[in-house]
Each structure stands twice: as C-alpha cells, then as structure tokens.
C-alpha cells in the first residue's frame, strides 16, 4: 500500500468558531493506482491533501506512507517522505515564483533533496522534455508561458526529486477546457512511464472518471461513497453522488435524463448539520437521519457508502 489515511481530522479555529474541515476521513491508495477525490467547493479536499503531506498538522487519525507512520513525524524526519510524495497545485499562476526562471523553479527541489549539483542541468532539460517543453525554455520566467505551459513547469518541478506519489489538487481547473485534456493525458502517460501513484482531486465527477481507478466522494469533511470508477458512475448509491451524477452532462443529448437537483447551499463547516450531514439537502432524508451516525460500510465488492438506507 502506498498511502493509508485512517480517521484523519483537521479543524481550524477561527473568530467565527471551529471549522471542521476534515472530519474523520479514511482511504487507501495502492501503488500505481489513481484515487479520485471529488466534492463541492469547501468540502475539505485541499485540507485533506495538505494534511496528508503535512503542510498542516493533523488533529486526529493516522497517515501511513509507504508503511511509515508520518502522522506526527518532525520536519527533519519528513524530508525523505517529502521527496517521495509531491503536490501539484490548482493555480499555475500563483504556485510558481515569478522571480525565478523555469529552470530555477525545477532545480529547487534538487537542491532541497541534495541531488548532486553536476546532474542538475541535464535533469532540468530531461524534465522539460518529459512535460512537453524544450530545454531552451529553461531561462524563461513564468509570465512568458501560457497557463497550460506553467502547469507543465509545476509538474516538472513536482517530478524533479523523483517522487513515487503525486497529490494533484485540481491541477486542471484553472486551465482552458481545450488544454485540460492535454494535461490529463500527459499525467496518465507519466504515471505509466514512471510508475507513479496519484491522488487526483477535482470538483467535478466527470473530470476524474477517466483518470481514476477508484473514486471517493466527499461531503462536508466526510467521504460518503467510495468505489471503483466504473462502478461508481454506473451504480451510484449515496443520494449525494446520485444528485451530482444526475447533473453531469452526457454525450448523447437525446438520452433519458432525470436531474435530481440539490436543495440549497452546502451548509457551514462551523456548525454542520447533526447526524448525517447531508440530511438538510437529501431528497431521501427520513426523520431519523438527523440523529444517526453514518459510517462508510462495504455494500459489496469494495463499494463503500455511508448511507444506511441504500
Ligand atoms: N487555513 C484555514 N483556516 C480556516 N478555515 C479553513 C482554512 N483552510 C480551509 N478552511 C475551511 O475548511 C473548509 C474546507 O476547505 P478546503 O479548502 O479544504 O475545501 P476544498 O474542498 O478544497 O474546496 P475547493 O473546491 O474550493 O478548493 C472550508 O470551510 C474552508 O473555509
Ligand atoms: S442517511 Fe438519510 S439523509 Fe443521509 S444520505 Fe442516507 S437517506 Fe439521505
Ligand atoms: Mg481546494
């Protein structure tokens, strides 16, 4: 197993109260697979990612990477794991230092991880080619590249220290639709050629279907459903997933569709609804839903769902 996350919690104390951003999240990611993590804005996807790579200290649960418990590892002990697990960010404009050249940006992790200096230039050229750029572009600054090219530089940087796992936090959301598929295809090719493991975060279920081996659906800090990609799309169980999928565009416009709209806005993570947190918006809610304690349970062949009524 590459990554095991067990009961992970992370909250933030703010002037308006405690935000329960990640509220007991458990999943595993096997070597070489892609786990898709989807959910509406604010459901806790980025906080989950940032806690796993220990940009935040977890408030509960465990993070096991490559068999090592890194939940409370010190910064010094984390360094070798940082090399093995890298993150790609949503905004290729904000995540690259505008005062560094592409080459310097890609070289920086090599310095941090003590890769011999005489290898750096060759490695930068190789990485630029790997992400579809050329070595002459190493001397250019981020503003001289397009959005898609900047994301390619971000990916080259993430690959610079030869990681085993990439956590991709909405890596294509900020890009033009025409560019999105190119970046996804490139990430798939890189996964295959380098044997990488991915946690791939997206807003939208349609974005992760193709790339993911399995998909986890998150709502207000919890995973409500987790299943193999095809299984989840063809046989969604949780009423939240069913609603999300009913609004995903289908290729055949004449196909019979039954859109199940979600009522209202996503509730605040400061005062989340009691019981099943989805009960305020659930088309199938029963009176007892505000009292029960939903837990992910296996509904058969690795299809996990937290609603006890499906
Ligand atoms: N540093 C922070 N301080 C306080 N609250 C935070 C912090 N980071 C995140 N939150 C809150 O935690 C919740 C989860 O946020 P998070 O960014 O993880 O969501 P997300 O699923 O990544 O959303 P998006 O799809 O918009 O990126 C939100 O309510 C957010 O306001
Ligand atoms: S537990 Fe109740 S509110 Fe929650 S998803 Fe199931 S039916 Fe809906
Ligand atoms: Mg996010």
mmCIF file of C-alpha atoms and ligand atoms in Angstrom:
data_model
loop_
_atom_site.group_PDB
_atom_site.id
_atom_site.type_symbol
_atom_site.label_atom_id
_atom_site.label_comp_id
_atom_site.label_asym_id
_atom_site.label_seq_id
_atom_site.Cartn_x
_atom_site.Cartn_y
_atom_site.Cartn_z
ATOM 1 C CA UNK A 1 0.000 0.000 0.000
ATOM 2 C CA UNK A 2 1.361 3.410 -0.921
ATOM 3 C CA UNK A 3 -0.829 5.554 1.315
ATOM 4 C CA UNK A 4 -3.211 4.772 4.150
ATOM 5 C CA UNK A 5 -5.286 7.515 5.723
ATOM 6 C CA UNK A 6 -7.270 6.471 8.755
ATOM 7 C CA UNK A 7 -9.784 8.674 10.570
ATOM 8 C CA UNK A 8 -7.972 11.844 9.542
ATOM 9 C CA UNK A 9 -9.298 15.036 11.138
ATOM 10 C CA UNK A 10 -8.236 18.626 10.730
ATOM 11 C CA UNK A 11 -10.001 21.660 12.116
ATOM 12 C CA UNK A 12 -9.236 25.360 12.151
ATOM 13 C CA UNK A 13 -10.121 27.689 14.998
ATOM 14 C CA UNK A 14 -11.398 30.937 13.506
ATOM 15 C CA UNK A 15 -13.077 34.027 15.044
ATOM 16 C CA UNK A 16 -16.471 32.595 13.990
ATOM 17 C CA UNK A 17 -15.835 29.179 15.515
ATOM 18 C CA UNK A 18 -14.128 25.877 14.831
ATOM 19 C CA UNK A 19 -14.181 24.800 11.178
ATOM 20 C CA UNK A 20 -14.303 21.008 10.915
ATOM 21 C CA UNK A 21 -12.661 20.850 7.516
ATOM 22 C CA UNK A 22 -11.711 17.167 7.577
ATOM 23 C CA UNK A 23 -13.837 15.126 9.934
ATOM 24 C CA UNK A 24 -12.680 11.511 10.030
ATOM 25 C CA UNK A 25 -11.543 10.616 6.540
ATOM 26 C CA UNK A 26 -10.236 7.116 5.738
ATOM 27 C CA UNK A 27 -8.995 5.665 2.465
ATOM 28 C CA UNK A 28 -6.078 3.816 0.939
ATOM 29 C CA UNK A 29 -4.196 4.298 -2.304
ATOM 30 C CA UNK A 30 -2.359 1.297 -3.792
ATOM 31 C CA UNK A 31 0.897 1.611 -5.650
ATOM 32 C CA UNK A 32 0.297 2.645 -9.259
ATOM 33 C CA UNK A 33 -3.392 3.475 -8.881
ATOM 34 C CA UNK A 34 -5.210 6.792 -9.100
ATOM 35 C CA UNK A 35 -7.718 7.612 -6.409
ATOM 36 C CA UNK A 36 -10.032 10.443 -7.455
ATOM 37 C CA UNK A 37 -11.337 12.686 -4.658
ATOM 38 C CA UNK A 38 -14.346 14.822 -5.573
ATOM 39 C CA UNK A 39 -16.822 17.115 -3.870
ATOM 40 C CA UNK A 40 -18.232 20.633 -3.893
ATOM 41 C CA UNK A 41 -16.141 23.670 -3.043
ATOM 42 C CA UNK A 42 -15.306 23.823 0.666
ATOM 43 C CA UNK A 43 -15.910 20.121 1.416
ATOM 44 C CA UNK A 44 -12.316 19.688 2.587
ATOM 45 C CA UNK A 45 -10.430 18.235 -0.394
ATOM 46 C CA UNK A 46 -7.455 20.602 -0.263
ATOM 47 C CA UNK A 47 -7.263 20.419 3.519
ATOM 48 C CA UNK A 48 -7.142 16.620 3.251
ATOM 49 C CA UNK A 49 -4.305 16.871 0.698
ATOM 50 C CA UNK A 50 -2.366 19.461 2.674
ATOM 51 C CA UNK A 51 -2.694 17.480 5.877
ATOM 52 C CA UNK A 52 -1.507 14.283 4.194
ATOM 53 C CA UNK A 53 1.680 15.979 3.014
ATOM 54 C CA UNK A 54 1.921 17.540 6.490
ATOM 55 C CA UNK A 55 1.654 21.167 5.433
ATOM 56 C CA UNK A 56 -0.862 21.065 8.304
ATOM 57 C CA UNK A 57 -0.556 19.065 11.499
ATOM 58 C CA UNK A 58 -3.445 16.608 11.801
ATOM 59 C CA UNK A 59 -5.780 16.879 14.791
ATOM 60 C CA UNK A 60 -6.640 13.187 14.733
ATOM 61 C CA UNK A 61 -6.239 9.973 12.789
ATOM 62 C CA UNK A 62 -3.212 8.479 11.104
ATOM 63 C CA UNK A 63 -1.256 8.908 7.882
ATOM 64 C CA UNK A 64 0.834 5.920 6.798
ATOM 65 C CA UNK A 65 3.019 6.458 3.742
ATOM 66 C CA UNK A 66 4.955 3.512 2.298
ATOM 67 C CA UNK A 67 4.417 1.654 5.563
ATOM 68 C CA UNK A 68 5.745 4.512 7.734
ATOM 69 C CA UNK A 69 3.551 6.401 10.169
ATOM 70 C CA UNK A 70 4.177 10.073 9.337
ATOM 71 C CA UNK A 71 1.210 11.470 11.306
ATOM 72 C CA UNK A 72 3.408 13.287 13.797
ATOM 73 C CA UNK A 73 6.829 12.995 12.154
ATOM 74 C CA UNK A 74 9.103 16.002 12.775
ATOM 75 C CA UNK A 75 10.052 18.243 9.836
ATOM 76 C CA UNK A 76 13.504 16.599 9.746
ATOM 77 C CA UNK A 77 12.014 13.093 9.643
ATOM 78 C CA UNK A 78 9.542 14.239 6.968
ATOM 79 C CA UNK A 79 12.210 15.315 4.489
ATOM 80 C CA UNK A 80 12.710 11.895 2.830
ATOM 81 C CA UNK A 81 8.914 11.475 2.592
ATOM 82 C CA UNK A 82 8.561 14.930 1.047
ATOM 83 C CA UNK A 83 10.838 13.691 -1.697
ATOM 84 C CA UNK A 84 8.678 10.626 -2.276
ATOM 85 C CA UNK A 85 5.313 12.450 -2.196
ATOM 86 C CA UNK A 86 4.889 15.705 -4.100
ATOM 87 C CA UNK A 87 1.962 18.012 -4.746
ATOM 88 C CA UNK A 88 0.694 19.748 -7.883
ATOM 89 C CA UNK A 89 -1.392 22.829 -7.229
ATOM 90 C CA UNK A 90 -4.526 24.239 -8.784
ATOM 91 C CA UNK A 91 -3.264 27.635 -9.788
ATOM 92 C CA UNK A 92 -0.188 27.539 -12.013
ATOM 93 C CA UNK A 93 -0.076 31.341 -11.816
ATOM 94 C CA UNK A 94 0.167 31.572 -8.035
ATOM 95 C CA UNK A 95 2.245 28.463 -7.377
ATOM 96 C CA UNK A 96 5.352 29.419 -9.398
ATOM 97 C CA UNK A 97 7.726 32.076 -8.066
ATOM 98 C CA UNK A 98 7.583 34.892 -10.681
ATOM 99 C CA UNK A 99 11.179 35.929 -9.970
ATOM 100 C CA UNK A 100 12.680 32.526 -10.767
ATOM 101 C CA UNK A 101 13.268 31.089 -14.234
ATOM 102 C CA UNK A 102 11.613 27.803 -15.195
ATOM 103 C CA UNK A 103 14.994 26.121 -14.806
ATOM 104 C CA UNK A 104 15.493 27.511 -11.297
ATOM 105 C CA UNK A 105 11.963 26.503 -10.317
ATOM 106 C CA UNK A 106 12.553 22.924 -11.462
ATOM 107 C CA UNK A 107 16.038 22.807 -9.932
ATOM 108 C CA UNK A 108 14.943 23.944 -6.457
ATOM 109 C CA UNK A 109 13.712 20.522 -5.210
ATOM 110 C CA UNK A 110 17.011 19.006 -6.404
ATOM 111 C CA UNK A 111 18.863 21.389 -4.082
ATOM 112 C CA UNK A 112 16.473 20.688 -1.181
ATOM 113 C CA UNK A 113 16.891 16.948 -1.626
ATOM 114 C CA UNK A 114 20.699 17.054 -2.139
ATOM 115 C CA UNK A 115 20.764 15.686 -5.667
ATOM 116 C CA UNK A 116 24.399 16.068 -6.937
ATOM 117 C CA UNK A 117 24.856 19.502 -8.476
ATOM 118 C CA UNK A 118 26.570 18.256 -11.645
ATOM 119 C CA UNK A 119 23.362 16.417 -12.573
ATOM 120 C CA UNK A 120 21.027 19.407 -12.271
ATOM 121 C CA UNK A 121 21.320 20.896 -15.758
ATOM 122 C CA UNK A 122 20.814 17.569 -17.515
ATOM 123 C CA UNK A 123 17.925 16.717 -15.251
ATOM 124 C CA UNK A 124 16.222 20.067 -15.904
ATOM 125 C CA UNK A 125 16.485 19.511 -19.684
ATOM 126 C CA UNK A 126 15.183 15.983 -19.337
ATOM 127 C CA UNK A 127 12.232 17.081 -17.176
ATOM 128 C CA UNK A 128 11.305 19.910 -19.544
ATOM 129 C CA UNK A 129 11.179 17.416 -22.409
ATOM 130 C CA UNK A 130 9.221 14.961 -20.288
ATOM 131 C CA UNK A 131 6.446 17.542 -19.832
ATOM 132 C CA UNK A 132 6.427 18.577 -23.485
ATOM 133 C CA UNK A 133 8.572 21.730 -23.255
ATOM 134 C CA UNK A 134 12.123 22.187 -24.533
ATOM 135 C CA UNK A 135 15.401 22.817 -22.768
ATOM 136 C CA UNK A 136 15.840 26.269 -24.360
ATOM 137 C CA UNK A 137 12.833 27.387 -22.310
ATOM 138 C CA UNK A 138 14.706 26.889 -19.016
ATOM 139 C CA UNK A 139 15.843 30.519 -18.954
ATOM 140 C CA UNK A 140 12.357 31.988 -19.301
ATOM 141 C CA UNK A 141 10.210 33.392 -16.499
ATOM 142 C CA UNK A 142 6.696 32.142 -15.607
ATOM 143 C CA UNK A 143 4.951 35.164 -17.199
ATOM 144 C CA UNK A 144 6.438 34.192 -20.559
ATOM 145 C CA UNK A 145 4.475 30.926 -20.547
ATOM 146 C CA UNK A 146 0.788 30.139 -21.088
ATOM 147 C CA UNK A 147 -1.354 28.667 -18.296
ATOM 148 C CA UNK A 148 -1.008 25.142 -19.652
ATOM 149 C CA UNK A 149 2.763 25.539 -20.001
ATOM 150 C CA UNK A 150 3.034 26.842 -16.445
ATOM 151 C CA UNK A 151 1.197 23.801 -15.182
ATOM 152 C CA UNK A 152 3.695 21.693 -17.145
ATOM 153 C CA UNK A 153 6.500 23.507 -15.292
ATOM 154 C CA UNK A 154 4.723 22.805 -11.986
ATOM 155 C CA UNK A 155 4.556 19.126 -12.925
ATOM 156 C CA UNK A 156 8.249 19.065 -13.920
ATOM 157 C CA UNK A 157 9.085 20.619 -10.554
ATOM 158 C CA UNK A 158 6.990 18.024 -8.739
ATOM 159 C CA UNK A 159 8.859 15.290 -10.612
ATOM 160 C CA UNK A 160 12.317 16.800 -10.060
ATOM 161 C CA UNK A 161 13.183 14.726 -6.997
ATOM 162 C CA UNK A 162 11.771 11.502 -8.492
ATOM 163 C CA UNK A 163 8.712 11.045 -6.289
ATOM 164 C CA UNK A 164 6.611 7.890 -6.128
ATOM 165 C CA UNK A 165 3.317 9.654 -5.491
ATOM 166 C CA UNK A 166 1.752 12.896 -6.717
ATOM 167 C CA UNK A 167 -1.110 14.620 -4.981
ATOM 168 C CA UNK A 168 -2.796 16.640 -7.711
ATOM 169 C CA UNK A 169 -5.081 19.298 -6.223
ATOM 170 C CA UNK A 170 -7.400 20.335 -9.057
ATOM 171 C CA UNK A 171 -4.468 20.568 -11.461
ATOM 172 C CA UNK A 172 -6.642 21.423 -14.468
ATOM 173 C CA UNK A 173 -9.480 23.522 -13.012
ATOM 174 C CA UNK A 174 -7.768 26.835 -13.760
ATOM 175 C CA UNK A 175 -6.956 25.910 -17.356
ATOM 176 C CA UNK A 176 -8.885 26.388 -20.604
ATOM 177 C CA UNK A 177 -11.090 23.420 -21.419
ATOM 178 C CA UNK A 178 -9.055 22.829 -24.585
ATOM 179 C CA UNK A 179 -5.875 22.446 -22.515
ATOM 180 C CA UNK A 180 -7.375 20.298 -19.739
ATOM 181 C CA UNK A 181 -7.385 17.050 -21.718
ATOM 182 C CA UNK A 182 -3.763 17.562 -22.791
ATOM 183 C CA UNK A 183 -2.620 17.873 -19.185
ATOM 184 C CA UNK A 184 -4.701 14.881 -18.041
ATOM 185 C CA UNK A 185 -3.326 12.764 -20.896
ATOM 186 C CA UNK A 186 0.197 13.810 -20.017
ATOM 187 C CA UNK A 187 -0.329 12.916 -16.351
ATOM 188 C CA UNK A 188 -1.590 9.495 -17.452
ATOM 189 C CA UNK A 189 1.437 8.938 -19.689
ATOM 190 C CA UNK A 190 3.778 9.997 -16.887
ATOM 191 C CA UNK A 191 2.029 7.657 -14.478
ATOM 192 C CA UNK A 192 2.589 4.780 -16.834
ATOM 193 C CA UNK A 193 6.199 5.546 -17.732
ATOM 194 C CA UNK A 194 7.312 6.457 -14.201
ATOM 195 C CA UNK A 195 5.097 4.055 -12.232
ATOM 196 C CA UNK A 196 3.523 6.889 -10.243
ATOM 197 C CA UNK A 197 0.656 6.728 -7.750
ATOM 198 C CA UNK A 198 -1.878 9.584 -7.819
ATOM 199 C CA UNK A 199 -4.392 11.172 -5.519
ATOM 200 C CA UNK A 200 -6.333 13.297 -8.000
ATOM 201 C CA UNK A 201 -8.633 15.975 -6.637
ATOM 202 C CA UNK A 202 -11.426 17.599 -8.656
ATOM 203 C CA UNK A 203 -14.727 19.434 -8.194
ATOM 204 C CA UNK A 204 -16.451 17.588 -10.845
ATOM 205 C CA UNK A 205 -17.183 13.890 -11.161
ATOM 206 C CA UNK A 206 -16.868 13.949 -14.948
ATOM 207 C CA UNK A 207 -13.269 15.181 -14.677
ATOM 208 C CA UNK A 208 -11.973 12.218 -12.676
ATOM 209 C CA UNK A 209 -13.863 9.339 -14.233
ATOM 210 C CA UNK A 210 -11.392 8.673 -16.989
ATOM 211 C CA UNK A 211 -8.205 9.026 -14.945
ATOM 212 C CA UNK A 212 -9.262 7.292 -11.702
ATOM 213 C CA UNK A 213 -9.064 3.655 -10.718
ATOM 214 C CA UNK A 214 -11.371 4.364 -7.774
ATOM 215 C CA UNK A 215 -13.257 7.493 -6.775
ATOM 216 C CA UNK A 216 -14.107 8.888 -3.318
ATOM 217 C CA UNK A 217 -16.928 11.422 -2.943
ATOM 218 C CA UNK A 218 -16.587 13.938 -0.119
ATOM 219 C CA UNK A 219 -19.273 15.989 1.609
ATOM 220 C CA UNK A 220 -18.622 18.432 4.474
ATOM 221 C CA UNK A 221 -15.434 16.787 5.685
ATOM 222 C CA UNK A 222 -16.514 13.151 5.236
ATOM 223 C CA UNK A 223 -16.206 10.576 2.493
ATOM 224 C CA UNK A 224 -19.761 9.473 1.745
ATOM 225 C CA UNK A 225 -19.047 6.986 -1.028
ATOM 226 C CA UNK A 226 -16.006 5.209 -2.444
ATOM 227 C CA UNK A 227 -15.995 2.693 -5.276
ATOM 228 C CA UNK A 228 -14.240 1.600 -8.444
ATOM 229 C CA UNK A 229 -14.575 4.307 -11.064
ATOM 230 C CA UNK A 230 -16.912 2.450 -13.465
ATOM 231 C CA UNK A 231 -18.940 1.039 -10.575
ATOM 232 C CA UNK A 232 -19.462 4.486 -9.029
ATOM 233 C CA UNK A 233 -20.601 6.030 -12.300
ATOM 234 C CA UNK A 234 -22.896 3.217 -13.348
ATOM 235 C CA UNK A 235 -24.257 2.270 -9.934
ATOM 236 C CA UNK A 236 -24.030 5.263 -7.574
ATOM 237 C CA UNK A 237 -25.582 4.505 -4.176
ATOM 238 C CA UNK A 238 -25.354 7.553 -1.944
ATOM 239 C CA UNK A 239 -28.112 10.121 -2.616
ATOM 240 C CA UNK A 240 -25.434 12.840 -2.801
ATOM 241 C CA UNK A 241 -23.498 11.020 -5.526
ATOM 242 C CA UNK A 242 -26.750 10.272 -7.356
ATOM 243 C CA UNK A 243 -27.596 14.004 -7.388
ATOM 244 C CA UNK A 244 -24.101 15.012 -8.503
ATOM 245 C CA UNK A 245 -24.098 12.462 -11.298
ATOM 246 C CA UNK A 246 -27.566 13.381 -12.490
ATOM 247 C CA UNK A 247 -26.266 16.825 -13.420
ATOM 248 C CA UNK A 248 -23.119 15.653 -15.236
ATOM 249 C CA UNK A 249 -23.507 16.362 -18.973
ATOM 250 C CA UNK A 250 -23.943 13.225 -21.070
ATOM 251 C CA UNK A 251 -22.587 12.790 -24.613
ATOM 252 C CA UNK A 252 -25.996 11.831 -26.028
ATOM 253 C CA UNK A 253 -28.377 14.803 -25.646
ATOM 254 C CA UNK A 254 -31.422 12.693 -26.510
ATOM 255 C CA UNK A 255 -30.725 10.210 -23.699
ATOM 256 C CA UNK A 256 -33.354 9.987 -20.973
ATOM 257 C CA UNK A 257 -32.207 12.116 -18.060
ATOM 258 C CA UNK A 258 -33.629 12.684 -14.672
ATOM 259 C CA UNK A 259 -31.834 15.530 -12.942
ATOM 260 C CA UNK A 260 -32.102 15.441 -9.166
ATOM 261 C CA UNK A 261 -31.286 18.975 -8.049
ATOM 262 C CA UNK A 262 -29.532 19.536 -4.746
ATOM 263 C CA UNK A 263 -31.588 21.681 -2.395
ATOM 264 C CA UNK A 264 -29.947 24.821 -1.024
ATOM 265 C CA UNK A 265 -26.330 25.645 -0.367
ATOM 266 C CA UNK A 266 -23.674 23.498 1.212
ATOM 267 C CA UNK A 267 -24.028 24.114 4.995
ATOM 268 C CA UNK A 268 -21.262 25.760 7.004
ATOM 269 C CA UNK A 269 -18.444 23.550 8.243
ATOM 270 C CA UNK A 270 -18.528 25.548 11.503
ATOM 271 C CA UNK A 271 -21.958 24.309 12.507
ATOM 272 C CA UNK A 272 -22.514 21.250 10.362
ATOM 273 C CA UNK A 273 -25.922 19.520 10.479
ATOM 274 C CA UNK A 274 -26.259 16.770 13.098
ATOM 275 C CA UNK A 275 -26.465 13.090 12.238
ATOM 276 C CA UNK A 276 -25.980 12.518 8.528
ATOM 277 C CA UNK A 277 -24.590 15.912 7.490
ATOM 278 C CA UNK A 278 -26.362 15.586 4.142
ATOM 279 C CA UNK A 279 -29.849 15.381 5.693
ATOM 280 C CA UNK A 280 -30.643 19.079 5.098
ATOM 281 C CA UNK A 281 -30.315 18.560 1.338
ATOM 282 C CA UNK A 282 -31.054 14.885 0.868
ATOM 283 C CA UNK A 283 -34.047 14.021 -1.365
ATOM 284 C CA UNK A 284 -34.377 10.708 0.541
ATOM 285 C CA UNK A 285 -33.976 12.068 4.092
ATOM 286 C CA UNK A 286 -36.015 10.446 6.862
ATOM 287 C CA UNK A 287 -36.692 11.888 10.311
ATOM 288 C CA UNK A 288 -34.042 9.668 11.915
ATOM 289 C CA UNK A 289 -31.321 10.942 9.555
ATOM 290 C CA UNK A 290 -30.636 13.911 11.838
ATOM 291 C CA UNK A 291 -29.785 11.512 14.678
ATOM 292 C CA UNK A 292 -27.893 8.591 13.172
ATOM 293 C CA UNK A 293 -24.109 8.259 12.911
ATOM 294 C CA UNK A 294 -23.388 7.308 9.305
ATOM 295 C CA UNK A 295 -20.299 5.194 8.721
ATOM 296 C CA UNK A 296 -18.796 4.034 5.473
ATOM 297 C CA UNK A 297 -19.696 0.391 5.037
ATOM 298 C CA UNK A 298 -18.982 -2.066 2.260
ATOM 299 C CA UNK A 299 -22.129 -2.659 0.202
ATOM 300 C CA UNK A 300 -20.358 -5.383 -1.789
ATOM 301 C CA UNK A 301 -17.119 -5.803 -3.760
ATOM 302 C CA UNK A 302 -15.417 -2.750 -2.343
ATOM 303 C CA UNK A 303 -18.301 -0.327 -2.942
ATOM 304 C CA UNK A 304 -18.431 1.751 0.247
ATOM 305 C CA UNK A 305 -21.314 4.054 1.121
ATOM 306 C CA UNK A 306 -22.215 5.903 4.322
ATOM 307 C CA UNK A 307 -25.995 5.969 3.852
ATOM 308 C CA UNK A 308 -27.609 3.076 5.748
ATOM 309 C CA UNK A 309 -30.774 3.240 3.615
ATOM 310 C CA UNK A 310 -29.330 2.209 0.252
HETATM 311 N N1 LIG B 1 -6.428 27.852 6.787
HETATM 312 C C1 LIG B 1 -7.742 27.800 7.028
HETATM 313 N N2 LIG B 1 -8.298 28.471 8.057
HETATM 314 C C2 LIG B 1 -9.627 28.393 8.308
HETATM 315 N N3 LIG B 1 -10.502 27.674 7.573
HETATM 316 C C3 LIG B 1 -10.006 26.993 6.539
HETATM 317 C C4 LIG B 1 -8.604 27.014 6.203
HETATM 318 N N4 LIG B 1 -8.412 26.234 5.100
HETATM 319 C C5 LIG B 1 -9.624 25.749 4.779
HETATM 320 N N5 LIG B 1 -10.586 26.203 5.637
HETATM 321 C C6 LIG B 1 -12.017 25.865 5.596
HETATM 322 O O1 LIG B 1 -12.097 24.455 5.568
HETATM 323 C C7 LIG B 1 -13.144 24.022 4.710
HETATM 324 C C8 LIG B 1 -12.565 23.119 3.652
HETATM 325 O O2 LIG B 1 -11.745 23.894 2.790
HETATM 326 P P1 LIG B 1 -10.907 23.257 1.609
HETATM 327 O O3 LIG B 1 -10.096 24.333 1.008
HETATM 328 O O4 LIG B 1 -10.195 22.068 2.105
HETATM 329 O O5 LIG B 1 -12.061 22.810 0.616
HETATM 330 P P2 LIG B 1 -11.964 22.276 -0.887
HETATM 331 O O6 LIG B 1 -12.823 21.082 -0.950
HETATM 332 O O7 LIG B 1 -10.548 22.145 -1.292
HETATM 333 O O8 LIG B 1 -12.670 23.438 -1.714
HETATM 334 P P3 LIG B 1 -12.364 23.970 -3.212
HETATM 335 O O9 LIG B 1 -13.043 23.001 -4.125
HETATM 336 O O10 LIG B 1 -12.997 25.315 -3.253
HETATM 337 O O11 LIG B 1 -10.882 24.025 -3.403
HETATM 338 C C9 LIG B 1 -13.805 25.278 4.186
HETATM 339 O O12 LIG B 1 -14.919 25.566 5.003
HETATM 340 C C10 LIG B 1 -12.721 26.337 4.340
HETATM 341 O O13 LIG B 1 -13.284 27.606 4.515
HETATM 342 S S1 LIG B 2 -28.607 8.864 5.915
HETATM 343 FE FE1 LIG B 2 -30.558 9.855 5.410
HETATM 344 S S2 LIG B 2 -30.007 11.972 4.909
HETATM 345 FE FE2 LIG B 2 -28.135 10.757 4.857
HETATM 346 S S3 LIG B 2 -27.902 10.188 2.736
HETATM 347 FE FE3 LIG B 2 -28.994 8.487 3.727
HETATM 348 S S4 LIG B 2 -31.164 8.968 3.430
HETATM 349 FE FE4 LIG B 2 -30.028 10.838 2.991
HETATM 350 MG MG1 LIG B 3 -9.399 23.016 -2.805
#
